[in-house]
Short mmCIF file of C-alpha atoms in Angstrom, two decimals:
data_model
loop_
_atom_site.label_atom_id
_atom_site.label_comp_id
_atom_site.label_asym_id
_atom_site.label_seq_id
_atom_site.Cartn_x
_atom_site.Cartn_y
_atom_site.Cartn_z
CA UNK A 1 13.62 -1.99 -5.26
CA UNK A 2 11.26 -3.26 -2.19
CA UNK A 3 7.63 -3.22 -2.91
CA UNK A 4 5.61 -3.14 0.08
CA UNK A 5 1.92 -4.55 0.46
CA UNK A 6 -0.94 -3.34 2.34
CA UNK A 7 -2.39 -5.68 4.29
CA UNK A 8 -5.40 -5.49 7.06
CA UNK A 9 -5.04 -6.36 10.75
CA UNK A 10 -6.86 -9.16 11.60
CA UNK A 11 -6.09 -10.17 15.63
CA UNK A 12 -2.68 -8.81 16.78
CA UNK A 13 -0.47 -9.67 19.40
CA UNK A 14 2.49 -7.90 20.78
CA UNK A 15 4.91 -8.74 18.31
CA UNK A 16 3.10 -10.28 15.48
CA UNK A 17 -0.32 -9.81 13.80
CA UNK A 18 -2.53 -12.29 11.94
CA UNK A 19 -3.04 -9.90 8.64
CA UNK A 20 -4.95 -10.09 5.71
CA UNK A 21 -4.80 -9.88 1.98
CA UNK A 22 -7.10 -10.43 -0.85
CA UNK A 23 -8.42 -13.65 1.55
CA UNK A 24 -5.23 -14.72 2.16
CA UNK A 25 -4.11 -14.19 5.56
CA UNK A 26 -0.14 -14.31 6.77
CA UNK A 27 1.86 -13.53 10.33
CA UNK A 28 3.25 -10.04 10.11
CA UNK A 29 5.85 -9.14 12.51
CA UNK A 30 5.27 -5.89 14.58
CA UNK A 31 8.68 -5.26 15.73
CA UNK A 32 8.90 -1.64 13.51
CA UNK A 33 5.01 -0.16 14.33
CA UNK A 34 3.94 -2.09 18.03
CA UNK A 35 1.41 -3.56 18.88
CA UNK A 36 -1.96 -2.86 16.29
CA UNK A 37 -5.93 -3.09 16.78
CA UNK A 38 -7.43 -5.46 14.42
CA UNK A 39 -8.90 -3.89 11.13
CA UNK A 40 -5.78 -1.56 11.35
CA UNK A 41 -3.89 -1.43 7.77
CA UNK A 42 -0.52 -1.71 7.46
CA UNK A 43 2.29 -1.44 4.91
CA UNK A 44 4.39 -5.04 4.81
CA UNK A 45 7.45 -6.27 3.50
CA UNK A 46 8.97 -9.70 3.87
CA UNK A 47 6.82 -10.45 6.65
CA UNK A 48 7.11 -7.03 8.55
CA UNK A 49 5.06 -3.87 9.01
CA UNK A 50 7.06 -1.14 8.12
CA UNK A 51 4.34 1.46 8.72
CA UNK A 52 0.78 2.24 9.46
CA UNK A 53 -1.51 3.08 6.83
CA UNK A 54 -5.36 4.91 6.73
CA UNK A 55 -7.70 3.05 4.89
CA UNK A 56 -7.68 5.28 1.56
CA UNK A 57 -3.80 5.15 1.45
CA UNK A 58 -3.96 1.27 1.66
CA UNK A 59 -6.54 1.49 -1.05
CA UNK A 60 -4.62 3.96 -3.34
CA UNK A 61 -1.32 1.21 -3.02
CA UNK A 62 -3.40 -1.35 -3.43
CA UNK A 63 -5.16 -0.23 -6.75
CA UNK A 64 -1.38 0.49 -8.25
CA UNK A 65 -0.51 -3.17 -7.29
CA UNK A 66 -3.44 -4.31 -9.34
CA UNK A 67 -2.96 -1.68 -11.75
CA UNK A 68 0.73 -2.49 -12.81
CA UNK A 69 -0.50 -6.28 -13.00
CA UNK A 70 -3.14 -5.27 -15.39
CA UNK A 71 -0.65 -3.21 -16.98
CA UNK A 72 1.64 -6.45 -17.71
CA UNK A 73 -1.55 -8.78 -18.87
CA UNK A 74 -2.17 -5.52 -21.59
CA UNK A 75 -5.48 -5.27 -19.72
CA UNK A 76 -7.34 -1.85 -19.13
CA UNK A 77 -5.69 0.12 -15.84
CA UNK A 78 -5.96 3.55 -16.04
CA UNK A 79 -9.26 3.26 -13.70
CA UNK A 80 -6.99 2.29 -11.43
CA UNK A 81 -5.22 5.53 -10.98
CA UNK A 82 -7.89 7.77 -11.13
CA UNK A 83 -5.71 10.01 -8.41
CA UNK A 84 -3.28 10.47 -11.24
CA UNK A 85 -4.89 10.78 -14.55
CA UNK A 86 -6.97 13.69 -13.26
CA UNK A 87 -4.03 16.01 -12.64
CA UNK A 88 -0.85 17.63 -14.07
CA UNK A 89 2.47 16.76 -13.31
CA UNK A 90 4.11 18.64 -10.71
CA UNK A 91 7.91 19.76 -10.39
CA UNK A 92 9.70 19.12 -6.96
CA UNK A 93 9.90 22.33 -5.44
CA UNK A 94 13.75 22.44 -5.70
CA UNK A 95 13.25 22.16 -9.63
CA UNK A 96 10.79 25.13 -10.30
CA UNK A 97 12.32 28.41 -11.54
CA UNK A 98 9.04 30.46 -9.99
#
């Protein structure tokens, strides 16, 4: 399983981006997505953008990142998917008998 991380453009080049992470700030290849404006967020993996993201999907990934850590250190993390405690499950539409 891949896990990919958003991550913030800071200055971008052609082919690879300064991006940024909780302060931290790494060289993201931009081979996949092109060239990117800086504060543009973007989904990584091993050093590459695989897509672009708006800013509330890059939050919503982020908060599960943080949330399945807190989950691990038995720490309080439901806040952090408040998208998904609020709602009922839903069947694929290829499942439902309606």
């Amino acid at each position: 399983m891949c896990i990919g991380i958003p991550m913030r453009v800071v200055t971008g080049g052609e082919f690879v981006a300064q991006c940024e992470r909780h302060g931290t700030i790494s060289p993201i290849s931009l081979m996949l997505v092109g060239p990117q404006e800086p504060g543009t967020y973007l989904l990584t993996h091993l050093g590459t953008a695989m897509r672009v993201l708006d800013a509330e999907e890059a939050q919503a990934i982020d908060n599960a990142l943080t949330g399945l850590a807190e989950a691990v250190e038995g720490r309080d993390f439901e806040m952090l998917f408040a998208d998904l405690v609020s709602r009922e499950p839903e069947l694929p539409a290829h499942l439902r008998t309606e």
